[in-house]
Coordinates of N, CA and C in Angstrom, one line a residue:
X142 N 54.4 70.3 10.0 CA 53.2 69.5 10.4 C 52.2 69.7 9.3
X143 N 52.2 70.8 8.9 CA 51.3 71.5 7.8 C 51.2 70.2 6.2
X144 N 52.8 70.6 6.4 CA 53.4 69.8 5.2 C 52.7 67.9 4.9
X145 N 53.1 67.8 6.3 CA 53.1 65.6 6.1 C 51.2 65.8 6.1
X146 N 50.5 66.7 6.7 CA 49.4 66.4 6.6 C 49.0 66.5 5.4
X147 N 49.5 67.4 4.8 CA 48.9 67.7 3.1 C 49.6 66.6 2.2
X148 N 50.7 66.1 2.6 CA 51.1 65.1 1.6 C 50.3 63.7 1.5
X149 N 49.6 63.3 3.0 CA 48.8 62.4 3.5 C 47.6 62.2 2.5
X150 N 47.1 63.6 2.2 CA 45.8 63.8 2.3 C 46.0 63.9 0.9
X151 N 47.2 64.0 0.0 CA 46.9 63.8 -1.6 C 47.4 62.5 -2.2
X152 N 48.7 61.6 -0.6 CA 48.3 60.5 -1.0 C 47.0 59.7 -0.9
X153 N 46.4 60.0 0.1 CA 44.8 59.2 0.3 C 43.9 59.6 -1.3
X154 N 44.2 60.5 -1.7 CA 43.4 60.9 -2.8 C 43.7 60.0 -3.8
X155 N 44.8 60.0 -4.0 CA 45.5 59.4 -4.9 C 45.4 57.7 -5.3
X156 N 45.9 57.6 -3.7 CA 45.0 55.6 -3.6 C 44.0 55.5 -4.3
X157 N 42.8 56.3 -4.0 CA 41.4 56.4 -3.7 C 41.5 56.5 -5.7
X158 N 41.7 57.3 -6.3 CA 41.5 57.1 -7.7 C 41.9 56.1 -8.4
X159 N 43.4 55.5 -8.2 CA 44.0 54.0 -8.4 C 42.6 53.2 -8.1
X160 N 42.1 53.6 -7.3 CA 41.1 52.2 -6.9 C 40.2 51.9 -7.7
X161 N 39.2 53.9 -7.6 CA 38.5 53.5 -9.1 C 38.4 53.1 -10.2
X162 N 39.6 53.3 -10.7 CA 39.8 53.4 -12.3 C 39.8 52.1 -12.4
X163 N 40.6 51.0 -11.2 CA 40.7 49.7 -11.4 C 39.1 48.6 -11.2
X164 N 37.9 49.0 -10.3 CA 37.0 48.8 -10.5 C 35.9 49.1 -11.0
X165 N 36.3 50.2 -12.1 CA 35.5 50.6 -13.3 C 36.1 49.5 -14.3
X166 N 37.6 49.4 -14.4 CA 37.8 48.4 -15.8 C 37.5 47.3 -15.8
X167 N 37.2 46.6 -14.5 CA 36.4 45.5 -13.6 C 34.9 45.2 -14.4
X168 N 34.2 46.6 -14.1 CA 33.1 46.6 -14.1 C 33.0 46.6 -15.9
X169 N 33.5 47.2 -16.4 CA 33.9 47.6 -18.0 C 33.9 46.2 -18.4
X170 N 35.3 45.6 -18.1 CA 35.6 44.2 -19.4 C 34.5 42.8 -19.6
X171 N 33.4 42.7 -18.7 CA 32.8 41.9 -18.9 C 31.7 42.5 -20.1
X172 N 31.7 43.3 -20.4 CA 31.0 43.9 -22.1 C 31.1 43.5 -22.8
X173 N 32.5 43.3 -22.9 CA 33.0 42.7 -24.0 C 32.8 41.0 -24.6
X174 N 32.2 40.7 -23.7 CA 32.0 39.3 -23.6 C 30.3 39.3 -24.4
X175 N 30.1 38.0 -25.3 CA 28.9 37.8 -26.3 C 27.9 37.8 -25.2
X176 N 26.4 38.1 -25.2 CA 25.7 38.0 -24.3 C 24.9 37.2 -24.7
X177 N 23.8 36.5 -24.5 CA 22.7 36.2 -25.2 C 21.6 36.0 -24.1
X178 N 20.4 35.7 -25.2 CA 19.0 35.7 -24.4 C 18.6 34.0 -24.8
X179 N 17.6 33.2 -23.9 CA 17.1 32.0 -24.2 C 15.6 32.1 -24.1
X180 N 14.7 32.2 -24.8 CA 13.3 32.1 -25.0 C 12.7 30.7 -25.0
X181 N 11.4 30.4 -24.4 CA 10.6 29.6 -24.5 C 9.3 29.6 -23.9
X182 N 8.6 29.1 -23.7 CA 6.8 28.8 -23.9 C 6.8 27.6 -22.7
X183 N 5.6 27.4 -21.8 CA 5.6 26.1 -21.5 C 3.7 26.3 -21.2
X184 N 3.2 25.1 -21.6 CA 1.7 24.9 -21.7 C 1.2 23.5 -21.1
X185 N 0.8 23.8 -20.6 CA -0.2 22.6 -19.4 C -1.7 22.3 -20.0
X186 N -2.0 21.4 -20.6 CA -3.6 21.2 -21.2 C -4.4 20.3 -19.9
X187 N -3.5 20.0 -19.1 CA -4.3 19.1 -17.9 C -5.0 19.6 -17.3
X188 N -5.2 20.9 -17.2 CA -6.1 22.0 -16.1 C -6.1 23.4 -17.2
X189 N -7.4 24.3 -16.9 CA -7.4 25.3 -17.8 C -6.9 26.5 -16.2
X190 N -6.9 26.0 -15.0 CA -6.7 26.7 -14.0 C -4.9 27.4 -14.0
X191 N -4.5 28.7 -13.8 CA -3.7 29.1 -14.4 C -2.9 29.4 -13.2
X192 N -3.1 28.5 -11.9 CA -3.0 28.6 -10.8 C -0.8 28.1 -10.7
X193 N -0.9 27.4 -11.6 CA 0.6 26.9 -11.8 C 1.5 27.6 -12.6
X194 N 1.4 29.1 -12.6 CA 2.3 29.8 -13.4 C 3.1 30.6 -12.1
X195 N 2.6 31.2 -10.9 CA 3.6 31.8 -10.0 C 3.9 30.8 -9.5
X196 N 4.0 29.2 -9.4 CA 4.7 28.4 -9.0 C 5.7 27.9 -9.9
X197 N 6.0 28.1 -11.1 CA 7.1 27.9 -12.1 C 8.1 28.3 -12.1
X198 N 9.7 27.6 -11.8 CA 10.5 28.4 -12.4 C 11.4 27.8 -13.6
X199 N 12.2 28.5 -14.3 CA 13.1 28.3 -15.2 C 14.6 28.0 -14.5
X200 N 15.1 26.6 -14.6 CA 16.3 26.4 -14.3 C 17.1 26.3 -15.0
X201 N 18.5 27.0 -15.6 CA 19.3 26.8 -16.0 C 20.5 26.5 -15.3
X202 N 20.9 25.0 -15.5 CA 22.4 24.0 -15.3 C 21.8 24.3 -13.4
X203 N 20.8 23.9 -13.2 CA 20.4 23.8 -11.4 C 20.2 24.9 -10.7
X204 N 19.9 25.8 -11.7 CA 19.7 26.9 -10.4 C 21.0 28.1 -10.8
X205 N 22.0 27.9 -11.9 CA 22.9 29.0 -11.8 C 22.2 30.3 -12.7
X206 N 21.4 30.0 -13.6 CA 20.5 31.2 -13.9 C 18.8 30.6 -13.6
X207 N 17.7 31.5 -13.2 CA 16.6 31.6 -12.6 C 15.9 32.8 -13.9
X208 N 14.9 32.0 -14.6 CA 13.7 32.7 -14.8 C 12.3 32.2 -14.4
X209 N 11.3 33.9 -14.8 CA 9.8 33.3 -14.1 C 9.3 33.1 -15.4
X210 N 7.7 33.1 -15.4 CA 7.0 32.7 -16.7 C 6.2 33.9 -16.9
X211 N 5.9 35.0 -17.8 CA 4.6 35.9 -18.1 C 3.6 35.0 -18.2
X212 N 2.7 35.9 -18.2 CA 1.0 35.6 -18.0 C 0.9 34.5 -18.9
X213 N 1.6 34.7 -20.1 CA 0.7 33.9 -21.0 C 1.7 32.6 -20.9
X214 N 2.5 32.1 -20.5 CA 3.2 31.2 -20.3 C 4.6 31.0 -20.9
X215 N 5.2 32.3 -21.8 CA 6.2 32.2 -22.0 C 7.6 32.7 -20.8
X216 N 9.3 32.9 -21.2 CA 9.7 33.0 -20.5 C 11.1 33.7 -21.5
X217 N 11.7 34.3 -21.3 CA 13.4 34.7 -21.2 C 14.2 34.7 -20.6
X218 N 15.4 34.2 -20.6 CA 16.2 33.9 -19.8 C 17.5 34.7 -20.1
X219 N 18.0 36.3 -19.8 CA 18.7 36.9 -20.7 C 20.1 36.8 -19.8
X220 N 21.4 37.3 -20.4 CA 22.7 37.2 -20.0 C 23.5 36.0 -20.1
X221 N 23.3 35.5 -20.8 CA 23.8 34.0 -21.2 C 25.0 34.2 -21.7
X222 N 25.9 33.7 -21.1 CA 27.0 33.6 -22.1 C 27.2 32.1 -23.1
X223 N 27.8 32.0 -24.5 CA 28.4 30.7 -25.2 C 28.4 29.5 -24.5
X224 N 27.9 28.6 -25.0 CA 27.9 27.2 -24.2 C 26.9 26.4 -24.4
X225 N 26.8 25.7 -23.3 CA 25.8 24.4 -23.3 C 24.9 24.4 -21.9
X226 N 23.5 24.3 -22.1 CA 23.1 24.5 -20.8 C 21.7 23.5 -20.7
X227 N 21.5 23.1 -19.4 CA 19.7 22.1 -19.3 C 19.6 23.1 -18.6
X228 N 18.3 23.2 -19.2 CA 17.1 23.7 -18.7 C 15.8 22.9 -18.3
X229 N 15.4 23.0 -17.4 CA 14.7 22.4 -16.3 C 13.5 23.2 -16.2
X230 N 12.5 22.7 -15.8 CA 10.9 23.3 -15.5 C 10.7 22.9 -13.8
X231 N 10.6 23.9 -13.0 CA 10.4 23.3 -11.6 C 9.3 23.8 -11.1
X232 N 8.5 22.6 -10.9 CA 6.8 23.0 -10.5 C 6.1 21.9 -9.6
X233 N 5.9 22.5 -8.7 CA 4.9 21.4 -7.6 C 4.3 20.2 -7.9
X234 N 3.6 20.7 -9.0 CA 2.3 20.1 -9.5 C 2.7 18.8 -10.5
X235 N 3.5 19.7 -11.8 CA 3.3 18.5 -13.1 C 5.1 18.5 -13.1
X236 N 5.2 17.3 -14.2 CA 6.6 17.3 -14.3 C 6.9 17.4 -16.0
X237 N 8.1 18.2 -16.1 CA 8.4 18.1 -17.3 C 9.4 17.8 -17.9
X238 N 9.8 17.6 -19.1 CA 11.2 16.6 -19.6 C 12.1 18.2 -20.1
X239 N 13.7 17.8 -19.0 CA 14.6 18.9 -19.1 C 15.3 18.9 -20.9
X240 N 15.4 19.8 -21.1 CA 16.1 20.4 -22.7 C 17.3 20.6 -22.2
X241 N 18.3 20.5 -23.2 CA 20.0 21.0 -23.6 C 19.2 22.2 -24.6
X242 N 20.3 23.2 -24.2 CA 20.3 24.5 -25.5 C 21.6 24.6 -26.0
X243 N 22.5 24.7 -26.7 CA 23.8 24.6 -27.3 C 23.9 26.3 -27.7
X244 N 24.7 27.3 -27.3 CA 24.5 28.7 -28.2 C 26.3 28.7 -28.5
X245 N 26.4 28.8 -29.5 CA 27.7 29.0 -30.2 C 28.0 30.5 -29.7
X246 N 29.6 31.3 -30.3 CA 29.5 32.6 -30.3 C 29.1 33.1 -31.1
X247 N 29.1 32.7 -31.9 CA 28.1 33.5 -33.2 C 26.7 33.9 -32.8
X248 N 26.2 32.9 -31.9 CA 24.8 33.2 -31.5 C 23.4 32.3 -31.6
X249 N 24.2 31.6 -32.5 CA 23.3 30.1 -33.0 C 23.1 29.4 -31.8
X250 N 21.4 29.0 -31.9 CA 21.0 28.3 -30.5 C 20.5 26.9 -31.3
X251 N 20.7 26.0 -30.9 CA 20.1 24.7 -30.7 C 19.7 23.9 -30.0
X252 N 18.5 23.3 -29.5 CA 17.4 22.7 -28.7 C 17.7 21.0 -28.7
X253 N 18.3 20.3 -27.9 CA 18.4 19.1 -28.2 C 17.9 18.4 -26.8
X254 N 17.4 17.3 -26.7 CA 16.7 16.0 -26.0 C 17.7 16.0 -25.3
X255 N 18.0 15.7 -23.4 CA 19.2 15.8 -22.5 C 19.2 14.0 -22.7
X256 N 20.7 13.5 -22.9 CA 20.5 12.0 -22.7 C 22.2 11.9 -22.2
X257 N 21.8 11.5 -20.5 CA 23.0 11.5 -20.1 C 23.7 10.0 -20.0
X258 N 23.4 9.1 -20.7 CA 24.0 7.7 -21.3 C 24.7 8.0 -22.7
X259 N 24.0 8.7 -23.4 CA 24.9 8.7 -24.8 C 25.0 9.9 -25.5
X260 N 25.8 10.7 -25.1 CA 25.4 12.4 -24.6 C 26.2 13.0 -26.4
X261 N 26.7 11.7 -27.1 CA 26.8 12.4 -28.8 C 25.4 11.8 -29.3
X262 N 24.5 11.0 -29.0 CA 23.3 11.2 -29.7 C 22.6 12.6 -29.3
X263 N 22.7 13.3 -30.8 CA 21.6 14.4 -30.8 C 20.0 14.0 -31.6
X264 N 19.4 14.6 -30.4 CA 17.5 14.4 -31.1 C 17.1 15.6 -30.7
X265 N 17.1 16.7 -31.9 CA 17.1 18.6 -31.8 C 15.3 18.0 -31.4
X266 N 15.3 19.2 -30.8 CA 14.2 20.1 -30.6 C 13.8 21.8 -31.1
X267 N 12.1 21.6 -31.4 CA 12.3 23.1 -31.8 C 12.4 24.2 -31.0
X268 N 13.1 25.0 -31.3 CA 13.4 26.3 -30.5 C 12.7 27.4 -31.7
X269 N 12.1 28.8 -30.3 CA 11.9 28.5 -29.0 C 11.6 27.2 -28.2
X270 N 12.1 27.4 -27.3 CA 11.7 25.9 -26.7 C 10.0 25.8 -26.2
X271 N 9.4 24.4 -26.5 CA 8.5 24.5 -26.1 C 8.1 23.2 -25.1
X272 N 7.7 23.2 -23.6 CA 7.5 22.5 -22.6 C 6.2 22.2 -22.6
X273 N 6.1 20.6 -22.5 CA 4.6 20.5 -22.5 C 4.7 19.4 -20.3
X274 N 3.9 19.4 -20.3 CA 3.8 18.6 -18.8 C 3.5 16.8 -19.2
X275 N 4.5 16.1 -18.6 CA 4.3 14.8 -19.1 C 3.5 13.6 -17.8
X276 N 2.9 14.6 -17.3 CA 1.7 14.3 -16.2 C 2.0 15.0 -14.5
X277 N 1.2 14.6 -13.4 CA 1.0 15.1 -12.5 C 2.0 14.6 -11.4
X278 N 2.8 15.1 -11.0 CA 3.9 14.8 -9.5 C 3.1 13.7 -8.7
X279 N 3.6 12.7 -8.2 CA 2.9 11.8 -6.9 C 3.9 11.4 -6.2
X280 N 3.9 12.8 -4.9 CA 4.3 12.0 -3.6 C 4.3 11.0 -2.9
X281 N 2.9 10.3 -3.5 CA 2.7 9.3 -2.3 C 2.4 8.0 -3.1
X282 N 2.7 6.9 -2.5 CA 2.3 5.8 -3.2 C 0.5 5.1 -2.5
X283 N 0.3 4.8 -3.5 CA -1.2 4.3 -3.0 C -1.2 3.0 -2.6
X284 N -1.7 2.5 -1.2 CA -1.8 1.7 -0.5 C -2.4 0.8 -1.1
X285 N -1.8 -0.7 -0.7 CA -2.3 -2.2 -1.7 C -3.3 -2.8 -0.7
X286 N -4.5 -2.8 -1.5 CA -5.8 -3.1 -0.9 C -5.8 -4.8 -1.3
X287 N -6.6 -5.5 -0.5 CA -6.8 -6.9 -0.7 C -8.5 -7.0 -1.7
X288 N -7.7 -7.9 -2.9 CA -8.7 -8.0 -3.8 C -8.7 -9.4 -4.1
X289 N -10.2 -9.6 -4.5 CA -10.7 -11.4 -4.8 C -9.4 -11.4 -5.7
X290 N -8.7 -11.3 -6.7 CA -8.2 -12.0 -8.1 C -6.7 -12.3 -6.7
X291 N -6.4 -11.5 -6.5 CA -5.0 -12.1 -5.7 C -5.4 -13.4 -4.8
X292 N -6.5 -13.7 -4.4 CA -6.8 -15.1 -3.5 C -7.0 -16.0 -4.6
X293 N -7.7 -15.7 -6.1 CA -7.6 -16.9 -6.9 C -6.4 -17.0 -7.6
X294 N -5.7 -16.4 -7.7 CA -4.3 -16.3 -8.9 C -3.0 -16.9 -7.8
X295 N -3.7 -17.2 -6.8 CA -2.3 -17.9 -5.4 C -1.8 -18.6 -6.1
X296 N -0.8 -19.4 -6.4 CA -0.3 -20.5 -7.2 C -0.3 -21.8 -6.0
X297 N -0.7 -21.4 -5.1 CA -1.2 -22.6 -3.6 C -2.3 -23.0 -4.0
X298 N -3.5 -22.2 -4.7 CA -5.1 -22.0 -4.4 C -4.7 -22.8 -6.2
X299 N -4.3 -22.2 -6.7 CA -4.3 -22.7 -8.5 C -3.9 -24.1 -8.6
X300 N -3.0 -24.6 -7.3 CA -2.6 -25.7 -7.4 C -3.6 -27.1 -7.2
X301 N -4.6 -26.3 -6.3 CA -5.6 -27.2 -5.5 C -6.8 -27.1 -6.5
X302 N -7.2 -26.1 -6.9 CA -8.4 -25.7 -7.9 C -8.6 -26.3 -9.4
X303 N -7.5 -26.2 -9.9 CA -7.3 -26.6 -11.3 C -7.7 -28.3 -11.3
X304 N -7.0 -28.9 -10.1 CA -7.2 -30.5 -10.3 C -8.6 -30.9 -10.6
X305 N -9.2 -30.2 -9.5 CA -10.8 -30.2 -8.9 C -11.9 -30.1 -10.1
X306 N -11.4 -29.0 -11.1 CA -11.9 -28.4 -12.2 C -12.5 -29.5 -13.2
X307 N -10.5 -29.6 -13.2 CA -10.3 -31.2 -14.3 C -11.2 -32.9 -14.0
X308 N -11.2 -32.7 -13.0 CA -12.1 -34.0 -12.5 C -13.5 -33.7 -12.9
X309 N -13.9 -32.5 -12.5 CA -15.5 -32.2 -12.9 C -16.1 -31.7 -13.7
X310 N -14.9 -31.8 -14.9 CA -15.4 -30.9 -16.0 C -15.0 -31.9 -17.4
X311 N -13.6 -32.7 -17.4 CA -13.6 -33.6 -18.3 C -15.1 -34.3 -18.6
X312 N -15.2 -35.3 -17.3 CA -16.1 -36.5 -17.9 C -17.6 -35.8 -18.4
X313 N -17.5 -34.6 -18.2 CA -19.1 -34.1 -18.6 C -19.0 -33.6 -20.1
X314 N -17.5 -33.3 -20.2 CA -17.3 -32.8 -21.9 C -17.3 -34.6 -22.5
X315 N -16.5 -35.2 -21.9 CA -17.1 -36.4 -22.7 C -18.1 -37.2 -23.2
X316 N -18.8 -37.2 -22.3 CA -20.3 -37.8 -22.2 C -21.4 -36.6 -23.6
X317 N -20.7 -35.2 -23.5 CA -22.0 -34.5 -24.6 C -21.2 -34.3 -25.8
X318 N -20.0 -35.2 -25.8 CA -19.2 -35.1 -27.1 C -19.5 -36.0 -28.2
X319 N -19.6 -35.9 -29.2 CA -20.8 -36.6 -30.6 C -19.7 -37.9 -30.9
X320 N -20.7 -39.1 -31.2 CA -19.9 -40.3 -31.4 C -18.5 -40.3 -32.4
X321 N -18.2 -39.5 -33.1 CA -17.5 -39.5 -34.0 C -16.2 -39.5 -32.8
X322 N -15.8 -38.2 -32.3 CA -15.6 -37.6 -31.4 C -14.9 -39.3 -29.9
X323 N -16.3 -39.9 -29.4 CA -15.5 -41.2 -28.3 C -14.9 -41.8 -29.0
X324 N -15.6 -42.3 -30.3 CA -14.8 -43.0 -31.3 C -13.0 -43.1 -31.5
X325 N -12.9 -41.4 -31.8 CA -11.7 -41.4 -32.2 C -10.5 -41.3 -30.9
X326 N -11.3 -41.4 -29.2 CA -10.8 -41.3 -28.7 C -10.6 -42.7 -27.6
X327 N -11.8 -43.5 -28.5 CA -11.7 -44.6 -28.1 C -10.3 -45.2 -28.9
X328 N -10.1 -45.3 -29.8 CA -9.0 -45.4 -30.5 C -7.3 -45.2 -30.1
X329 N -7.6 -44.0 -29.8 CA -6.3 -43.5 -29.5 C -5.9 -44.4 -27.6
X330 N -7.1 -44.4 -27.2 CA -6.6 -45.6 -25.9 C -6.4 -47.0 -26.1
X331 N -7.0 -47.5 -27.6 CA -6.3 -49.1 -27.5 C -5.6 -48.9 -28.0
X332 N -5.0 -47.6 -29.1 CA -3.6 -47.4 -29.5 C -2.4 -47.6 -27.9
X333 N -2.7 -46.6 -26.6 CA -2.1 -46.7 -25.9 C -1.7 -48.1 -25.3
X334 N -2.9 -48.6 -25.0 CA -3.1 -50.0 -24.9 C -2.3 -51.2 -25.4
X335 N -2.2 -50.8 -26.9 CA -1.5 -51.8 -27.4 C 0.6 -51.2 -27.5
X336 N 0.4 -50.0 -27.2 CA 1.8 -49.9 -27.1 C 2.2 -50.7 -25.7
X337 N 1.2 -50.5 -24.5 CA 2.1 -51.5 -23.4 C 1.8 -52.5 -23.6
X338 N 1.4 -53.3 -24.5 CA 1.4 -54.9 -24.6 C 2.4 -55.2 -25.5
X339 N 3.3 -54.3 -25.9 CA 4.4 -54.5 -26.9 C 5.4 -55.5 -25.7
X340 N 6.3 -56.5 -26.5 CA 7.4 -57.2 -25.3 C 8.3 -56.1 -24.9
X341 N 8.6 -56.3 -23.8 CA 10.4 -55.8 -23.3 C 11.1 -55.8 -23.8
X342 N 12.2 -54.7 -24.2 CA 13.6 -54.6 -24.9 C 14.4 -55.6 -24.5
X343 N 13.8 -55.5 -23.3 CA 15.2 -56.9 -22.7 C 14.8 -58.4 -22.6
X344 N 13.5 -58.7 -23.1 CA 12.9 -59.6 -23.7 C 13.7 -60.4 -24.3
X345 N 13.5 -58.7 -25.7 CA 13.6 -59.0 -27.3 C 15.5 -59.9 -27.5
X346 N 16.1 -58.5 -26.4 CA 17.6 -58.5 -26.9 C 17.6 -60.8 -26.4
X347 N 16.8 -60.7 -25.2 CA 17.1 -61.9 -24.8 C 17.0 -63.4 -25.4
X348 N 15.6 -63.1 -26.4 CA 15.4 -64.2 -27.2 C 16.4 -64.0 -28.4
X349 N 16.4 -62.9 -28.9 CA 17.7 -62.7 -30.0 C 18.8 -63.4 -29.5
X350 N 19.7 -63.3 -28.7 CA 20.9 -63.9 -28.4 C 20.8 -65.8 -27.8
X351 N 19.6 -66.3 -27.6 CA 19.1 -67.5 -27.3 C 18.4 -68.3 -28.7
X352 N 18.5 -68.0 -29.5 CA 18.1 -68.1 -30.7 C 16.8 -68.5 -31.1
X353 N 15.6 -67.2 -29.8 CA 14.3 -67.9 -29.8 C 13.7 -68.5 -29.1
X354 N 14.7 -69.6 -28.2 CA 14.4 -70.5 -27.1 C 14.1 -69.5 -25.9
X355 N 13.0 -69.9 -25.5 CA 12.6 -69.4 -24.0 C 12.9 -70.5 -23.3
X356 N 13.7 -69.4 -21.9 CA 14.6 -70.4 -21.3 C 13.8 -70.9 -20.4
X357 N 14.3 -71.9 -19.6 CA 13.2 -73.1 -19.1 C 13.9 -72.8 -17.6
X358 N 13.0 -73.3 -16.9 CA 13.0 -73.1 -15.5 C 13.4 -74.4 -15.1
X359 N 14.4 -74.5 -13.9 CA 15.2 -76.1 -13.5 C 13.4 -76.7 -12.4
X360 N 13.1 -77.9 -12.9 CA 12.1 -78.3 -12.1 C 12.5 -78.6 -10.6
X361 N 11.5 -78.3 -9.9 CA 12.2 -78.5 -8.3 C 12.3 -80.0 -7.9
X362 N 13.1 -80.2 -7.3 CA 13.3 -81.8 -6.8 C 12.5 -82.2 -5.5
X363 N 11.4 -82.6 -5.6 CA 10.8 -83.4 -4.2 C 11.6 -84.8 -3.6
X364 N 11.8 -84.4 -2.5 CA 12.5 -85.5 -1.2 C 11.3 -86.3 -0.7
X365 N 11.7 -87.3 -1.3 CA 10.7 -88.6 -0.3 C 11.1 -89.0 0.8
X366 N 10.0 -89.2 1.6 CA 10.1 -89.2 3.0 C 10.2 -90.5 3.4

């Protein structure tokens, strides 16, 4: 009895170190992997109130790495592995335009404009990154108030207005316009004038083919009674 208990008790031991050694080399192999850090800055000139820095965060690719901002408004973002990542500004207040960072293994970081239509145009940015606010969040849309220009710009009201205008505003520009002025516009209406007193095409074609002769109407015949 002596025996199975002590054999028990140096197999349990035994498990028990297999186990460690395999969740130390666990904990071990990810060392070996390149680490890196992401630095950047973000600055708000629209308020000198410094009230929107514990409301900041740093998002990297949505939320799978999370930094905050120091006092002065910078940030690090450390344990990065090789790759490609947006980074995001997430803040109540202002809104800001997300960055790609590119870090090779070598370590090389590059800062490029996110453009998810044509994602081989590169437009670098400088790194550290730097975030400016491209204005203030608006939840709410602002209610459409009724104003005079929408009752005159009606194309109903433009339609009736304009006529009205024209009737009572021509003949008064005519009348204080200098004789030179009716003259030439006296003109241009006997010009019109004399275009409709030109004959009919089908006049013309008609005397052409009659050789000139206008044709004669048959006289009516009166019945004596």
């Amino acid at each position: 009895m002596f025996d199975f208990m002590y054999q028990t008790f140096v197999l349990v031991i035994f498990i028990a170190c297999v186990t460690l050694v395999v969740n130390t080399q666990d904990i071990i192999e990810p060392t070996n992997v390149n680490i890196f850090n992401m630095e950047g800055r973000i600055e708000v000139f629209s308020t000198r109130d410094k009230n929107w820095l514990p409301n900041t965060r740093i998002l990297i690719d949505g939320g799978e790495y999370v930094a905050f901002l120091r006092s002065d408004g910078s940030f690090v973002v450390n344990g990065l592995p090789s790759g490609s990542f947006v980074v995001e500004v997430s803040n109540p207040s202002f809104i800001f335009e997300a960055a790609r960072v590119d870090i090779t293994s070598k370590g090389k970081i590059r800062a490029r404009r996110v453009n998810y239509l044509q994602p081989n145009v590169v437009k670098t940015l400088p790194y550290p990154l730097e975030f400016r606010e491209r204005g203030k969040a608006n939840y709410f849309q602002a209610r459409e108030q009724w104003r005079i220009t929408d009752f005159l710009f009606n194309p109903m009201v433009l339609t009736m207005i304009l006529p009205l205008l024209l009737i009572m505003v021509l003949p008064k520009l005519l009348n204080t316009a200098d004789p030179d002025t009716q003259k030439e516009m006296q003109s241009q209406m006997n010009a019109l004038n004399a275009k409709q007193n030109m004959p009919d095409m089908s006049e013309m074609i008609t005397n052409l083919f009659s050789g000139g002769k206008k044709p004669t109407k048959p006289k009516a015949v009166t019945k004596r009674k």
